[in-house]
């Protein structure tokens, strides 16, 4: 009789290591630009219950911090660089985000339908 209880953790770890990159690689990609301290587009619409990869390109010379309390995300993006932020899966609703360094102009929202 084979004792599977000792092999189970190894089998589960192997499955997770193989399947996790597939789920991330398959995430839809949304591109956002920061230009003149504004987000373009400033409103993005995504489907509910779907993990999304945000590719954020900062075209400005200065750094900006992508911030959202509702999405529980914050990331500093140096000038002339890019960052990747994963969001979701999310229920339907609106989730505002802003640039912490220029909050009066750098504003946007994610609309989940």
mmCIF file of N, CA and C in Angstrom:
data_model
loop_
_atom_site.group_PDB
_atom_site.id
_atom_site.type_symbol
_atom_site.label_atom_id
_atom_site.label_comp_id
_atom_site.label_asym_id
_atom_site.label_seq_id
_atom_site.Cartn_x
_atom_site.Cartn_y
_atom_site.Cartn_z
ATOM 1 N N UNK A 1 0.841 -1.185 0.000
ATOM 2 C CA UNK A 1 0.000 0.000 0.000
ATOM 3 C C UNK A 1 0.889 1.253 0.000
ATOM 4 N N UNK A 2 0.554 2.202 -0.846
ATOM 5 C CA UNK A 2 1.345 3.423 -0.986
ATOM 6 C C UNK A 2 0.841 4.460 0.008
ATOM 7 N N UNK A 3 1.780 5.129 0.687
ATOM 8 C CA UNK A 3 1.430 6.167 1.649
ATOM 9 C C UNK A 3 1.459 7.527 0.933
ATOM 10 N N UNK A 4 0.278 8.027 0.560
ATOM 11 C CA UNK A 4 0.177 9.289 -0.173
ATOM 12 C C UNK A 4 0.274 10.512 0.729
ATOM 13 N N UNK A 5 0.093 10.338 2.030
ATOM 14 C CA UNK A 5 0.096 11.492 2.933
ATOM 15 C C UNK A 5 1.447 12.208 2.933
ATOM 16 N N UNK A 6 2.534 11.479 2.728
ATOM 17 C CA UNK A 6 3.851 12.119 2.687
ATOM 18 C C UNK A 6 4.099 12.802 1.343
ATOM 19 N N UNK A 7 3.454 12.340 0.306
ATOM 20 C CA UNK A 7 3.649 12.901 -1.034
ATOM 21 C C UNK A 7 2.693 14.052 -1.334
ATOM 22 N N UNK A 8 1.596 14.133 -0.611
ATOM 23 C CA UNK A 8 0.565 15.133 -0.901
ATOM 24 C C UNK A 8 1.099 16.566 -0.887
ATOM 25 N N UNK A 9 1.864 16.994 0.131
ATOM 26 C CA UNK A 9 2.377 18.377 0.091
ATOM 27 C C UNK A 9 3.234 18.654 -1.143
ATOM 28 N N UNK A 10 4.059 17.707 -1.532
ATOM 29 C CA UNK A 10 4.897 17.878 -2.722
ATOM 30 C C UNK A 10 4.044 17.979 -3.983
ATOM 31 N N UNK A 11 3.028 17.140 -4.086
ATOM 32 C CA UNK A 11 2.141 17.159 -5.252
ATOM 33 C C UNK A 11 1.401 18.489 -5.333
ATOM 34 N N UNK A 12 0.877 18.958 -4.194
ATOM 35 C CA UNK A 12 0.156 20.238 -4.181
ATOM 36 C C UNK A 12 1.083 21.400 -4.532
ATOM 37 N N UNK A 13 2.283 21.404 -3.984
ATOM 38 C CA UNK A 13 3.235 22.481 -4.283
ATOM 39 C C UNK A 13 3.596 22.491 -5.763
ATOM 40 N N UNK A 14 3.775 21.324 -6.338
ATOM 41 C CA UNK A 14 4.094 21.230 -7.763
ATOM 42 C C UNK A 14 2.949 21.759 -8.616
ATOM 43 N N UNK A 15 1.731 21.365 -8.288
ATOM 44 C CA UNK A 15 0.569 21.843 -9.040
ATOM 45 C C UNK A 15 0.428 23.354 -8.948
ATOM 46 N N UNK A 16 0.589 23.897 -7.745
ATOM 47 C CA UNK A 16 0.468 25.347 -7.581
ATOM 48 C C UNK A 16 1.557 26.089 -8.344
ATOM 49 N N UNK A 17 2.775 25.587 -8.324
ATOM 50 C CA UNK A 17 3.858 26.278 -9.027
ATOM 51 C C UNK A 17 3.668 26.248 -10.536
ATOM 52 N N UNK A 18 3.017 25.229 -11.038
ATOM 53 C CA UNK A 18 2.770 25.123 -12.476
ATOM 54 C C UNK A 18 1.564 25.951 -12.887
ATOM 55 N N UNK A 19 0.507 25.940 -12.091
ATOM 56 C CA UNK A 19 -0.740 26.596 -12.473
ATOM 57 C C UNK A 19 -0.757 28.088 -12.180
ATOM 58 N N UNK A 20 -0.058 28.555 -11.160
ATOM 59 C CA UNK A 20 -0.086 29.974 -10.803
ATOM 60 C C UNK A 20 0.403 30.878 -11.924
ATOM 61 N N UNK A 21 1.545 30.605 -12.566
ATOM 62 C CA UNK A 21 1.965 31.475 -13.671
ATOM 63 C C UNK A 21 0.977 31.485 -14.830
ATOM 64 N N UNK A 22 0.277 30.393 -15.040
ATOM 65 C CA UNK A 22 -0.694 30.361 -16.128
ATOM 66 C C UNK A 22 -1.835 31.321 -15.876
ATOM 67 N N UNK A 23 -2.292 31.398 -14.637
ATOM 68 C CA UNK A 23 -3.403 32.301 -14.353
ATOM 69 C C UNK A 23 -2.968 33.754 -14.471
ATOM 70 N N UNK A 24 -1.743 34.067 -14.072
ATOM 71 C CA UNK A 24 -1.249 35.435 -14.193
ATOM 72 C C UNK A 24 -0.996 35.775 -15.660
ATOM 73 N N UNK A 25 -0.385 34.858 -16.390
ATOM 74 C CA UNK A 25 -0.078 35.114 -17.798
ATOM 75 C C UNK A 25 -1.340 35.310 -18.618
ATOM 76 N N UNK A 26 -2.432 34.695 -18.217
ATOM 77 C CA UNK A 26 -3.673 34.787 -18.968
ATOM 78 C C UNK A 26 -4.532 35.979 -18.609
ATOM 79 N N UNK A 27 -4.092 36.823 -17.684
ATOM 80 C CA UNK A 27 -4.889 37.972 -17.276
ATOM 81 C C UNK A 27 -4.974 38.994 -18.401
ATOM 82 N N UNK A 28 -6.172 39.558 -18.626
ATOM 83 C CA UNK A 28 -6.286 40.647 -19.609
ATOM 84 C C UNK A 28 -5.403 41.829 -19.194
ATOM 85 N N UNK A 29 -4.868 42.533 -20.174
ATOM 86 C CA UNK A 29 -3.968 43.660 -19.912
ATOM 87 C C UNK A 29 -4.659 44.958 -20.299
ATOM 88 N N UNK A 30 -4.631 45.919 -19.382
ATOM 89 C CA UNK A 30 -5.147 47.271 -19.627
ATOM 90 C C UNK A 30 -3.957 48.221 -19.518
ATOM 91 N N UNK A 31 -3.774 49.080 -20.521
ATOM 92 C CA UNK A 31 -2.680 50.044 -20.497
ATOM 93 C C UNK A 31 -3.194 51.416 -20.087
ATOM 94 N N UNK A 32 -2.459 52.034 -19.181
ATOM 95 C CA UNK A 32 -2.765 53.386 -18.704
ATOM 96 C C UNK A 32 -1.489 54.209 -18.829
ATOM 97 N N UNK A 33 -1.631 55.459 -19.276
ATOM 98 C CA UNK A 33 -0.494 56.376 -19.347
ATOM 99 C C UNK A 33 -0.676 57.489 -18.337
ATOM 100 N N UNK A 34 0.431 57.904 -17.753
ATOM 101 C CA UNK A 34 0.467 59.129 -16.955
ATOM 102 C C UNK A 34 1.193 60.149 -17.827
ATOM 103 N N UNK A 35 0.479 61.224 -18.157
ATOM 104 C CA UNK A 35 1.025 62.254 -19.037
ATOM 105 C C UNK A 35 0.553 63.606 -18.530
ATOM 106 N N UNK A 36 1.469 64.531 -18.292
ATOM 107 C CA UNK A 36 1.127 65.860 -17.755
ATOM 108 C C UNK A 36 0.328 65.738 -16.462
ATOM 109 N N UNK A 37 0.688 64.761 -15.651
ATOM 110 C CA UNK A 37 0.064 64.511 -14.342
ATOM 111 C C UNK A 37 -1.416 64.162 -14.459
ATOM 112 N N UNK A 38 -1.775 63.502 -15.555
ATOM 113 C CA UNK A 38 -3.138 63.006 -15.785
ATOM 114 C C UNK A 38 -3.065 61.542 -16.188
ATOM 115 N N UNK A 39 -4.124 60.785 -15.870
ATOM 116 C CA UNK A 39 -4.226 59.400 -16.319
ATOM 117 C C UNK A 39 -4.978 59.343 -17.645
ATOM 118 N N UNK A 40 -4.456 58.576 -18.595
ATOM 119 C CA UNK A 40 -5.108 58.353 -19.889
ATOM 120 C C UNK A 40 -5.202 56.859 -20.143
ATOM 121 N N UNK A 41 -6.367 56.272 -20.265
ATOM 122 C CA UNK A 41 -7.668 56.881 -20.005
ATOM 123 C C UNK A 41 -7.866 57.049 -18.500
ATOM 124 N N UNK A 42 -8.747 57.960 -18.140
ATOM 125 C CA UNK A 42 -9.002 58.175 -16.715
ATOM 126 C C UNK A 42 -10.106 57.265 -16.187
ATOM 127 N N UNK A 43 -10.852 56.633 -17.072
ATOM 128 C CA UNK A 43 -11.871 55.647 -16.675
ATOM 129 C C UNK A 43 -11.616 54.375 -17.473
ATOM 130 N N UNK A 44 -11.461 53.276 -16.759
ATOM 131 C CA UNK A 44 -11.328 51.984 -17.436
ATOM 132 C C UNK A 44 -12.462 51.085 -16.966
ATOM 133 N N UNK A 45 -12.995 50.318 -17.887
ATOM 134 C CA UNK A 45 -14.097 49.405 -17.579
ATOM 135 C C UNK A 45 -13.597 47.977 -17.749
ATOM 136 N N UNK A 46 -13.844 47.170 -16.722
ATOM 137 C CA UNK A 46 -13.395 45.779 -16.745
ATOM 138 C C UNK A 46 -14.553 44.874 -16.344
ATOM 139 N N UNK A 47 -14.487 43.596 -16.715
ATOM 140 C CA UNK A 47 -15.542 42.665 -16.313
ATOM 141 C C UNK A 47 -15.395 42.258 -14.844
ATOM 142 N N UNK A 48 -16.525 41.984 -14.221
ATOM 143 C CA UNK A 48 -16.520 41.526 -12.830
ATOM 144 C C UNK A 48 -15.850 40.159 -12.729
ATOM 145 N N UNK A 49 -15.310 39.903 -11.561
ATOM 146 C CA UNK A 49 -14.738 38.591 -11.233
ATOM 147 C C UNK A 49 -13.619 38.164 -12.179
ATOM 148 N N UNK A 50 -12.820 39.139 -12.636
ATOM 149 C CA UNK A 50 -11.715 38.854 -13.549
ATOM 150 C C UNK A 50 -10.451 39.531 -13.036
ATOM 151 N N UNK A 51 -9.355 38.798 -12.986
ATOM 152 C CA UNK A 51 -8.078 39.388 -12.607
ATOM 153 C C UNK A 51 -7.537 40.167 -13.800
ATOM 154 N N UNK A 52 -7.068 41.393 -13.559
ATOM 155 C CA UNK A 52 -6.605 42.297 -14.610
ATOM 156 C C UNK A 52 -5.164 42.721 -14.323
ATOM 157 N N UNK A 53 -4.390 42.819 -15.387
ATOM 158 C CA UNK A 53 -3.022 43.324 -15.296
ATOM 159 C C UNK A 53 -3.018 44.752 -15.822
ATOM 160 N N UNK A 54 -2.717 45.717 -14.957
ATOM 161 C CA UNK A 54 -2.585 47.111 -15.373
ATOM 162 C C UNK A 54 -1.122 47.373 -15.722
ATOM 163 N N UNK A 55 -0.888 47.829 -16.950
ATOM 164 C CA UNK A 55 0.443 48.278 -17.367
ATOM 165 C C UNK A 55 0.383 49.797 -17.345
ATOM 166 N N UNK A 56 1.092 50.398 -16.416
ATOM 167 C CA UNK A 56 1.032 51.847 -16.243
ATOM 168 C C UNK A 56 2.358 52.451 -16.699
ATOM 169 N N UNK A 57 2.276 53.308 -17.705
ATOM 170 C CA UNK A 57 3.449 53.968 -18.272
ATOM 171 C C UNK A 57 3.469 55.412 -17.793
ATOM 172 N N UNK A 58 4.527 55.802 -17.103
ATOM 173 C CA UNK A 58 4.672 57.183 -16.665
ATOM 174 C C UNK A 58 5.508 57.917 -17.706
ATOM 175 N N UNK A 59 4.857 58.747 -18.514
ATOM 176 C CA UNK A 59 5.543 59.495 -19.573
ATOM 177 C C UNK A 59 6.134 60.802 -19.056
ATOM 178 N N UNK A 60 5.777 61.188 -17.828
ATOM 179 C CA UNK A 60 6.299 62.421 -17.243
ATOM 180 C C UNK A 60 7.745 62.219 -16.783
ATOM 181 N N UNK A 61 8.438 63.331 -16.560
ATOM 182 C CA UNK A 61 9.799 63.270 -16.025
ATOM 183 C C UNK A 61 9.803 62.991 -14.530
ATOM 184 N N UNK A 62 8.730 63.375 -13.856
ATOM 185 C CA UNK A 62 8.655 63.207 -12.406
ATOM 186 C C UNK A 62 7.946 61.903 -12.037
ATOM 187 N N UNK A 63 8.225 61.437 -10.840
ATOM 188 C CA UNK A 63 7.587 60.219 -10.334
ATOM 189 C C UNK A 63 6.132 60.478 -9.994
ATOM 190 N N UNK A 64 5.363 59.420 -9.990
ATOM 191 C CA UNK A 64 3.965 59.474 -9.545
ATOM 192 C C UNK A 64 3.685 58.197 -8.769
ATOM 193 N N UNK A 65 2.804 58.311 -7.794
ATOM 194 C CA UNK A 65 2.399 57.131 -7.028
ATOM 195 C C UNK A 65 0.960 56.782 -7.368
ATOM 196 N N UNK A 66 0.758 55.626 -7.983
ATOM 197 C CA UNK A 66 -0.588 55.112 -8.237
ATOM 198 C C UNK A 66 -1.132 54.668 -6.893
ATOM 199 N N UNK A 67 -2.289 55.217 -6.519
ATOM 200 C CA UNK A 67 -2.858 54.941 -5.196
ATOM 201 C C UNK A 67 -4.349 54.704 -5.313
ATOM 202 N N UNK A 68 -4.828 53.700 -4.602
ATOM 203 C CA UNK A 68 -6.266 53.448 -4.505
ATOM 204 C C UNK A 68 -6.549 52.746 -3.192
ATOM 205 N N UNK A 69 -7.318 53.416 -2.350
ATOM 206 C CA UNK A 69 -7.718 52.794 -1.084
ATOM 207 C C UNK A 69 -8.686 51.651 -1.350
ATOM 208 N N UNK A 70 -9.596 51.854 -2.286
ATOM 209 C CA UNK A 70 -10.622 50.856 -2.586
ATOM 210 C C UNK A 70 -10.032 49.597 -3.227
ATOM 211 N N UNK A 71 -8.990 49.769 -4.018
ATOM 212 C CA UNK A 71 -8.326 48.618 -4.644
ATOM 213 C C UNK A 71 -7.208 48.050 -3.771
ATOM 214 N N UNK A 72 -6.892 48.763 -2.697
ATOM 215 C CA UNK A 72 -5.815 48.363 -1.791
ATOM 216 C C UNK A 72 -4.482 48.234 -2.549
ATOM 217 N N UNK A 73 -4.180 49.259 -3.348
ATOM 218 C CA UNK A 73 -2.960 49.252 -4.152
ATOM 219 C C UNK A 73 -2.269 50.609 -4.060
ATOM 220 N N UNK A 74 -0.949 50.571 -4.024
ATOM 221 C CA UNK A 74 -0.139 51.775 -4.160
ATOM 222 C C UNK A 74 1.223 51.373 -4.701
ATOM 223 N N UNK A 75 1.702 52.177 -5.632
ATOM 224 C CA UNK A 75 2.998 51.863 -6.248
ATOM 225 C C UNK A 75 3.600 53.139 -6.811
ATOM 226 N N UNK A 76 4.833 53.405 -6.448
ATOM 227 C CA UNK A 76 5.554 54.550 -7.000
ATOM 228 C C UNK A 76 6.099 54.157 -8.368
ATOM 229 N N UNK A 77 5.839 55.026 -9.342
ATOM 230 C CA UNK A 77 6.300 54.794 -10.711
ATOM 231 C C UNK A 77 7.233 55.949 -11.073
ATOM 232 N N UNK A 78 8.529 55.698 -11.134
ATOM 233 C CA UNK A 78 9.465 56.774 -11.486
ATOM 234 C C UNK A 78 9.159 57.352 -12.866
ATOM 235 N N UNK A 79 9.607 58.581 -13.084
ATOM 236 C CA UNK A 79 9.418 59.211 -14.384
ATOM 237 C C UNK A 79 10.053 58.405 -15.500
ATOM 238 N N UNK A 80 9.411 58.429 -16.669
ATOM 239 C CA UNK A 80 9.905 57.734 -17.864
ATOM 240 C C UNK A 80 10.095 56.231 -17.633
ATOM 241 N N UNK A 81 9.174 55.633 -16.870
ATOM 242 C CA UNK A 81 9.248 54.190 -16.635
ATOM 243 C C UNK A 81 7.841 53.608 -16.605
ATOM 244 N N UNK A 82 7.748 52.321 -16.278
ATOM 245 C CA UNK A 82 6.447 51.663 -16.249
ATOM 246 C C UNK A 82 6.366 50.758 -15.034
ATOM 247 N N UNK A 83 5.145 50.375 -14.716
ATOM 248 C CA UNK A 83 4.909 49.470 -13.592
ATOM 249 C C UNK A 83 3.754 48.552 -13.939
ATOM 250 N N UNK A 84 3.727 47.417 -13.280
ATOM 251 C CA UNK A 84 2.642 46.452 -13.439
ATOM 252 C C UNK A 84 1.929 46.330 -12.105
ATOM 253 N N UNK A 85 0.599 46.429 -12.151
ATOM 254 C CA UNK A 85 -0.227 46.258 -10.958
ATOM 255 C C UNK A 85 -1.358 45.312 -11.320
ATOM 256 N N UNK A 86 -1.536 44.281 -10.524
ATOM 257 C CA UNK A 86 -2.649 43.358 -10.721
ATOM 258 C C UNK A 86 -3.799 43.775 -9.816
ATOM 259 N N UNK A 87 -5.008 43.772 -10.368
ATOM 260 C CA UNK A 87 -6.205 44.048 -9.578
ATOM 261 C C UNK A 87 -7.224 42.945 -9.838
ATOM 262 N N UNK A 88 -8.126 42.787 -8.881
ATOM 263 C CA UNK A 88 -9.199 41.816 -9.048
ATOM 264 C C UNK A 88 -8.794 40.429 -8.619
ATOM 265 N N UNK A 89 -9.751 39.540 -8.779
ATOM 266 C CA UNK A 89 -11.115 39.720 -9.279
ATOM 267 C C UNK A 89 -11.940 40.592 -8.329
ATOM 268 N N UNK A 90 -12.802 41.421 -8.922
ATOM 269 C CA UNK A 90 -13.583 42.401 -8.166
ATOM 270 C C UNK A 90 -15.069 42.245 -8.450
ATOM 271 N N UNK A 91 -15.902 42.544 -7.448
ATOM 272 C CA UNK A 91 -17.343 42.601 -7.713
ATOM 273 C C UNK A 91 -17.688 43.899 -8.442
ATOM 274 N N UNK A 92 -18.865 43.951 -9.026
ATOM 275 C CA UNK A 92 -19.314 45.150 -9.743
ATOM 276 C C UNK A 92 -19.261 46.367 -8.826
ATOM 277 N N UNK A 93 -18.890 47.502 -9.410
ATOM 278 C CA UNK A 93 -18.804 48.742 -8.645
ATOM 279 C C UNK A 93 -17.798 49.687 -9.268
ATOM 280 N N UNK A 94 -17.551 50.802 -8.576
ATOM 281 C CA UNK A 94 -16.577 51.794 -9.023
ATOM 282 C C UNK A 94 -15.470 51.904 -7.987
ATOM 283 N N UNK A 95 -14.247 51.946 -8.472
ATOM 284 C CA UNK A 95 -13.068 51.952 -7.621
ATOM 285 C C UNK A 95 -12.159 53.105 -8.041
ATOM 286 N N UNK A 96 -12.186 54.230 -7.307
ATOM 287 C CA UNK A 96 -11.353 55.375 -7.698
ATOM 288 C C UNK A 96 -9.867 55.114 -7.441
ATOM 289 N N UNK A 97 -9.038 55.766 -8.251
ATOM 290 C CA UNK A 97 -7.594 55.772 -8.027
ATOM 291 C C UNK A 97 -7.086 57.177 -8.295
ATOM 292 N N UNK A 98 -5.890 57.478 -7.799
ATOM 293 C CA UNK A 98 -5.338 58.818 -7.979
ATOM 294 C C UNK A 98 -3.821 58.749 -7.905
ATOM 295 N N UNK A 99 -3.197 59.826 -8.340
ATOM 296 C CA UNK A 99 -1.755 59.976 -8.199
ATOM 297 C C UNK A 99 -1.489 60.747 -6.924
ATOM 298 N N UNK A 100 -0.814 60.135 -5.994
ATOM 299 C CA UNK A 100 -0.624 60.776 -4.693
ATOM 300 C C UNK A 100 0.230 62.034 -4.771
ATOM 301 N N UNK A 101 1.155 62.103 -5.721
ATOM 302 C CA UNK A 101 2.022 63.270 -5.816
ATOM 303 C C UNK A 101 1.344 64.449 -6.514
ATOM 304 N N UNK A 102 0.320 64.181 -7.330
ATOM 305 C CA UNK A 102 -0.451 65.224 -8.018
ATOM 306 C C UNK A 102 -1.941 64.880 -7.931
ATOM 307 N N UNK A 103 -2.502 64.839 -6.716
ATOM 308 C CA UNK A 103 -3.874 64.340 -6.531
ATOM 309 C C UNK A 103 -4.964 65.226 -7.130
ATOM 310 N N UNK A 104 -4.682 66.498 -7.369
ATOM 311 C CA UNK A 104 -5.713 67.375 -7.942
ATOM 312 C C UNK A 104 -5.943 67.091 -9.422
ATOM 313 N N UNK A 105 -4.923 66.593 -10.116
ATOM 314 C CA UNK A 105 -5.069 66.349 -11.553
ATOM 315 C C UNK A 105 -5.065 64.867 -11.911
ATOM 316 N N UNK A 106 -4.250 64.085 -11.243
ATOM 317 C CA UNK A 106 -4.117 62.658 -11.577
ATOM 318 C C UNK A 106 -5.203 61.861 -10.854
ATOM 319 N N UNK A 107 -6.367 61.750 -11.507
ATOM 320 C CA UNK A 107 -7.501 61.038 -10.923
ATOM 321 C C UNK A 107 -8.131 60.133 -11.972
ATOM 322 N N UNK A 108 -8.645 59.014 -11.510
ATOM 323 C CA UNK A 108 -9.319 58.097 -12.416
ATOM 324 C C UNK A 108 -10.156 57.104 -11.635
ATOM 325 N N UNK A 109 -10.779 56.180 -12.368
ATOM 326 C CA UNK A 109 -11.548 55.144 -11.686
ATOM 327 C C UNK A 109 -11.643 53.900 -12.552
ATOM 328 N N UNK A 110 -11.785 52.786 -11.860
ATOM 329 C CA UNK A 110 -12.036 51.499 -12.492
ATOM 330 C C UNK A 110 -13.520 51.215 -12.318
ATOM 331 N N UNK A 111 -14.209 50.974 -13.423
ATOM 332 C CA UNK A 111 -15.623 50.610 -13.386
ATOM 333 C C UNK A 111 -15.700 49.116 -13.673
ATOM 334 N N UNK A 112 -16.285 48.382 -12.744
ATOM 335 C CA UNK A 112 -16.401 46.931 -12.885
ATOM 336 C C UNK A 112 -17.855 46.602 -13.163
ATOM 337 N N UNK A 113 -18.090 45.919 -14.288
ATOM 338 C CA UNK A 113 -19.466 45.552 -14.672
ATOM 339 C C UNK A 113 -19.604 44.051 -14.732
#
